[in-house]
PDB file of C-alpha atoms in Angstrom:
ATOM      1  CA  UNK D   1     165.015  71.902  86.120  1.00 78.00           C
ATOM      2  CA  UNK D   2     162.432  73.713  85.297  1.00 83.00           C
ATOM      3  CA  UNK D   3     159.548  71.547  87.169  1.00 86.00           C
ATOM      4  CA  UNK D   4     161.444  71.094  90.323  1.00 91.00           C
ATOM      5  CA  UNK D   5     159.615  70.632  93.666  1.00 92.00           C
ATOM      6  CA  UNK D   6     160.906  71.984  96.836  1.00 93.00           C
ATOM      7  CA  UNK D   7     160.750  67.903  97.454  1.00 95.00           C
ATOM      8  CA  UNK D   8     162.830  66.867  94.951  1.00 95.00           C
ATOM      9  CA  UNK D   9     165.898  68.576  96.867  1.00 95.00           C
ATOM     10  CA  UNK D  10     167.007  65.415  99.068  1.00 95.00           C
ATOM     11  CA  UNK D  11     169.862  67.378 101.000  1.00 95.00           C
ATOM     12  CA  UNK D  12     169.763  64.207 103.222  1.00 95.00           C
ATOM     13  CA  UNK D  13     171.166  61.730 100.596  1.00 95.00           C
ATOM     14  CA  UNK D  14     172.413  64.566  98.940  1.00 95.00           C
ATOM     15  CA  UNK D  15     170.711  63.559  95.521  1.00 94.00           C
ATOM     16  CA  UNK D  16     168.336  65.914  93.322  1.00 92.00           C
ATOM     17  CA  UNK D  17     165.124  63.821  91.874  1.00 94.00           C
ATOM     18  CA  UNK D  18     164.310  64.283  88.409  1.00 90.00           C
ATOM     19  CA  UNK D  19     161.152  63.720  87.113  1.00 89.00           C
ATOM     20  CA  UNK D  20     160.193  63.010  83.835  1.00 80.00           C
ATOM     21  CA  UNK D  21     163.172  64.193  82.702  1.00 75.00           C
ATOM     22  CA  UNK D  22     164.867  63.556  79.493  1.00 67.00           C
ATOM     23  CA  UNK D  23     162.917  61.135  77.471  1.00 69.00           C
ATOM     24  CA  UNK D  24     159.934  60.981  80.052  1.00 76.00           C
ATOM     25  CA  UNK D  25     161.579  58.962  82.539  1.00 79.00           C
ATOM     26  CA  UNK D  26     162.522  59.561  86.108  1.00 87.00           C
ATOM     27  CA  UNK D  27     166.238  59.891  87.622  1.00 89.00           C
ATOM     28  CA  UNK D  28     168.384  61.063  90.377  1.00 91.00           C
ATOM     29  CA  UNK D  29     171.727  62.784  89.992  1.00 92.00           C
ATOM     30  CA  UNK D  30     173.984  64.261  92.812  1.00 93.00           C
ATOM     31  CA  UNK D  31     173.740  67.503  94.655  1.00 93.00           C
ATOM     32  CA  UNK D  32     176.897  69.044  95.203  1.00 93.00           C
ATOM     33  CA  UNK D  33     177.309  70.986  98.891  1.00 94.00           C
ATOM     34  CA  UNK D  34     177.722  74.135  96.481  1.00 93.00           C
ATOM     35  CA  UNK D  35     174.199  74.156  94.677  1.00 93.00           C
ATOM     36  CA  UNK D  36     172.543  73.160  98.139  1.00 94.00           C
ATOM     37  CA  UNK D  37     174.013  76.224 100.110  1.00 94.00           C
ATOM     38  CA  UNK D  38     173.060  78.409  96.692  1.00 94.00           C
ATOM     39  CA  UNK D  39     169.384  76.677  96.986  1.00 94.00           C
ATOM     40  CA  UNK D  40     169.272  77.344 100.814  1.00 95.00           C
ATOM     41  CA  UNK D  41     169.985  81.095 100.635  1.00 96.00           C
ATOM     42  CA  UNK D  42     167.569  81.156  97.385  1.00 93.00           C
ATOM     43  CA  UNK D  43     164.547  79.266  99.566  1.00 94.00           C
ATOM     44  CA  UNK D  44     165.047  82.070 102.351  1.00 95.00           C
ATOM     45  CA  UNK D  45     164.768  84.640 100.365  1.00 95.00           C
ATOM     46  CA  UNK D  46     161.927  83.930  97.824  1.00 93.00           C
ATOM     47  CA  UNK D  47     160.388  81.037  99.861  1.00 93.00           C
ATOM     48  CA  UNK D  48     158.789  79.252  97.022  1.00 90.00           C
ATOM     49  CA  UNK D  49     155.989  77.001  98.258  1.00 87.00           C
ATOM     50  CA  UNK D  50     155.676  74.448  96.168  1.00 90.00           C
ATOM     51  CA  UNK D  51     157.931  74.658  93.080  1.00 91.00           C
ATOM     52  CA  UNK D  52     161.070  75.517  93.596  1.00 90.00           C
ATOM     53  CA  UNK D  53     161.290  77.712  90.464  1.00 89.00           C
ATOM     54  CA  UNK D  54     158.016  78.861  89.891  1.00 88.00           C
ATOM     55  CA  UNK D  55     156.368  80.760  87.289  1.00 86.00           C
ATOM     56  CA  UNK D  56     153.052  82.282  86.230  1.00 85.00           C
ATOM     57  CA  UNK D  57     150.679  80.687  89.284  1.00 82.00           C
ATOM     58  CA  UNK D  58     152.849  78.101  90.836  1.00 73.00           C
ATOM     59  CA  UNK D  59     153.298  76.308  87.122  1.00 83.00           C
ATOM     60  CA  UNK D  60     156.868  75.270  86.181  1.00 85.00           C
ATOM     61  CA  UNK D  61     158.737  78.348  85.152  1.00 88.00           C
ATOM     62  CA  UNK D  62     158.984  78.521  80.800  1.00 89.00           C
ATOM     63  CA  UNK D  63     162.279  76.790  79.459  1.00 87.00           C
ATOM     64  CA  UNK D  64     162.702  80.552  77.490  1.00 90.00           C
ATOM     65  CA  UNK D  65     163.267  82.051  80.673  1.00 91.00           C
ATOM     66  CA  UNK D  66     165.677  79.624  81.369  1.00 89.00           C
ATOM     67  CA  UNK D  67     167.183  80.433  78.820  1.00 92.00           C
ATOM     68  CA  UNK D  68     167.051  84.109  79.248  1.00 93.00           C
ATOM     69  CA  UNK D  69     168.796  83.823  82.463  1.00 92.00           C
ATOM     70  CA  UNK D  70     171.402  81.817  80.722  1.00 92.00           C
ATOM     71  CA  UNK D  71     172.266  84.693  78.515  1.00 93.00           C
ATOM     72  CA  UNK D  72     172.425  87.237  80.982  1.00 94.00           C
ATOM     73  CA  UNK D  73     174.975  85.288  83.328  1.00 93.00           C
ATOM     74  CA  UNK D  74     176.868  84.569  80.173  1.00 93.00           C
ATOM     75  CA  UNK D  75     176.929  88.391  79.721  1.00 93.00           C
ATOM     76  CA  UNK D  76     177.733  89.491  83.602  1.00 95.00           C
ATOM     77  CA  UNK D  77     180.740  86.688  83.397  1.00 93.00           C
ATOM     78  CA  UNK D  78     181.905  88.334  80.235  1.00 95.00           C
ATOM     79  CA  UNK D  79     181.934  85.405  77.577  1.00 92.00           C
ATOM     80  CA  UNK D  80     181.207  86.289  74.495  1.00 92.00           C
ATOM     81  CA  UNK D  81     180.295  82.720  72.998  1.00 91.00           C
ATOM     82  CA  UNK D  82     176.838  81.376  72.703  1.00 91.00           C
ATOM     83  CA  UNK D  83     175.975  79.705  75.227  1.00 91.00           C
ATOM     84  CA  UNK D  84     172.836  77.936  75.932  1.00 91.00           C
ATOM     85  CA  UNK D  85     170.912  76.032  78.197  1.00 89.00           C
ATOM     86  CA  UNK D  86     171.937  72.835  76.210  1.00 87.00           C
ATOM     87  CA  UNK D  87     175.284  73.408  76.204  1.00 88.00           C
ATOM     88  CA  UNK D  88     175.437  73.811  80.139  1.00 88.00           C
ATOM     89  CA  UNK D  89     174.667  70.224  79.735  1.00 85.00           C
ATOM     90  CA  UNK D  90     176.985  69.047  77.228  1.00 85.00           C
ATOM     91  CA  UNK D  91     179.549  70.842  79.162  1.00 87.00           C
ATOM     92  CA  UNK D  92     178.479  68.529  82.612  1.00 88.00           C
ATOM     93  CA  UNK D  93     178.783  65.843  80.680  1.00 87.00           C
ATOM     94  CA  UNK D  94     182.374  66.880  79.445  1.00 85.00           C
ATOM     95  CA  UNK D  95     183.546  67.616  83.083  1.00 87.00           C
ATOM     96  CA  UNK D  96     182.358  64.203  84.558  1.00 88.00           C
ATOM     97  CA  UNK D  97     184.100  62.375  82.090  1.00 85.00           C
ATOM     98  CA  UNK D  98     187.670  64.484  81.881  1.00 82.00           C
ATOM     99  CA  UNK D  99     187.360  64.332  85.987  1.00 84.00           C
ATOM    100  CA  UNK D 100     187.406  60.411  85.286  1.00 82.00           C
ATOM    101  CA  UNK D 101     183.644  59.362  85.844  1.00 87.00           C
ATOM    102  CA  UNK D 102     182.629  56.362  83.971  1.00 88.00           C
ATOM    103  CA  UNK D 103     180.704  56.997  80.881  1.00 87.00           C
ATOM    104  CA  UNK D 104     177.736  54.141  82.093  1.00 91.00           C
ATOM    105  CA  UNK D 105     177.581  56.809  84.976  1.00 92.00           C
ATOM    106  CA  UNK D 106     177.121  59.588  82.759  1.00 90.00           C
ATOM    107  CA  UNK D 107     174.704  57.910  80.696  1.00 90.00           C
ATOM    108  CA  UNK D 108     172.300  57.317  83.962  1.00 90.00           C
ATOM    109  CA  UNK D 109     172.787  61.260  85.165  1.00 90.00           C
ATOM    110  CA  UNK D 110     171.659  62.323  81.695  1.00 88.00           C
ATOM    111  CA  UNK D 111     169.053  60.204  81.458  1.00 87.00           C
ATOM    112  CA  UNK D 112     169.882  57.982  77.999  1.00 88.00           C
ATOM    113  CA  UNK D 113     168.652  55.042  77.177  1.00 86.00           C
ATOM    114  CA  UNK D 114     171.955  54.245  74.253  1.00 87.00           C
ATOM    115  CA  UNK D 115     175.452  54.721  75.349  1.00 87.00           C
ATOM    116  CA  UNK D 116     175.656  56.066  71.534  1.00 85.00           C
ATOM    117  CA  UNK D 117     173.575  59.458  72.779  1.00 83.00           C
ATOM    118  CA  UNK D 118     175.994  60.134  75.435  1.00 84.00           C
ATOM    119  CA  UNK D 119     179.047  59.565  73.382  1.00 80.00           C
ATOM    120  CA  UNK D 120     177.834  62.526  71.540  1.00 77.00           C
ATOM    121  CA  UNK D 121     177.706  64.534  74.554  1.00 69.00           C
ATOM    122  CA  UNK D 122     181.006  64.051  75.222  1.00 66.00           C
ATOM    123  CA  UNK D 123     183.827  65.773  73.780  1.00 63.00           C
ATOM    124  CA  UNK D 124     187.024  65.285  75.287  1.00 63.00           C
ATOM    125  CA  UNK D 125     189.496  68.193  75.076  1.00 60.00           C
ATOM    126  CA  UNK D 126     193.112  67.668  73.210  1.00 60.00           C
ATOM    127  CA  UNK D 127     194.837  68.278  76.633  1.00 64.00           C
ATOM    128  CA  UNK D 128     192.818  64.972  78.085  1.00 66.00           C
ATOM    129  CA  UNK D 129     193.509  62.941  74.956  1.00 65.00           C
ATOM    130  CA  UNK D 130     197.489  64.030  75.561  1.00 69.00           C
ATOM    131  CA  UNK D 131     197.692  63.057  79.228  1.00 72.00           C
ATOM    132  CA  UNK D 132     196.366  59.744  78.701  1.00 73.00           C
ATOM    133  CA  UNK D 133     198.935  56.587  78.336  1.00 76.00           C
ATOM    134  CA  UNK D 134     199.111  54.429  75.360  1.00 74.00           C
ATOM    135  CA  UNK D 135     198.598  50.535  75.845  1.00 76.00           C
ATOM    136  CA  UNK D 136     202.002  49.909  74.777  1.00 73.00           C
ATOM    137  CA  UNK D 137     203.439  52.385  77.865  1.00 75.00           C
ATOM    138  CA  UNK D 138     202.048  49.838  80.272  1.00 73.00           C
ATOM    139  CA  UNK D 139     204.556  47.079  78.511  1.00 74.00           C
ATOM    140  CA  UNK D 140     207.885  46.839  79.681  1.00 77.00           C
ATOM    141  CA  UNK D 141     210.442  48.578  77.459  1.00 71.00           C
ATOM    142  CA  UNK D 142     212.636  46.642  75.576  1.00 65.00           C
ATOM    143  CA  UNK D 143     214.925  47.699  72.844  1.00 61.00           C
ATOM    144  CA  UNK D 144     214.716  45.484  69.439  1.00 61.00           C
ATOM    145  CA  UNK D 145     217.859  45.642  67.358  1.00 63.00           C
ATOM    146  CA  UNK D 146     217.036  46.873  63.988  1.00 65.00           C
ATOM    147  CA  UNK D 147     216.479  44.373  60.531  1.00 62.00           C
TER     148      UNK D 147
END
């Protein structure tokens, strides 16, 4: 996030390029109508030229302001637990998968090579876990008389 072009914003196939994310490599992962209103209102008002987030002489802004920023929301909004710039992402990876996404999916948005790494980012809340059926739901019922 931090090294984002003004290019990288694809509002026409609605898609956000990543590069050298995560592990060095380069990805894509959605762009929800939300973030590019948010981005649109932020170009016209501080009409970065080249980065989209600049710092100190056009260079990519430093991840401790980041995560700076990230602490101050967390303060305006009123929650008191620590939150970081890491967790933002654990909790993206959270939402995808209680909204339904497949986990493969997941995997390619966050950029991991082993299925294993974003099995870790995933923690499903108790509510999820409660809603979902059992195998033996999807077999008819039948009553078996005891001994």
């Amino acid at each position: 996030m931090v090294a984002l072009k003004i290019p990288d914003i694809d509002s026409g196939r609605m898609l956000i390029r990543v590069e050298q994310g995560k592990g060095g490599k380069d990805r894509y992962v959605m762009l929800s109508a939300q973030l590019l209103g948010i981005l649109r209102t932020y170009w016209r008002l501080a009409r970065p030229r080249h980065r989209l987030f600049p710092g100190r002489e056009d260079r990519p802004i430093e991840p401790n302001v980041l995560q700076i920023a990230c602490r101050s929301a967390c303060t305006a909004a009123g929650i008191a637990k620590r939150v970081t710039v890491h967790t933002l992402r654990h909790s993206f990876a959270t939402h995808l998968l209680e909204a339904g996404t497949d986990i493969r999916i997941i995997q390619v948005l966050l950029g991991h090579n082993n299925l294993s790494t974003t099995a870790r980012y995933t923690q499903v809340a108790n509510t999820t876990i409660a809603k979902t059926r059992s195998p033996l739901d999807h077999l008819p019922s039948t009553v078996v008389p005891p001994g």
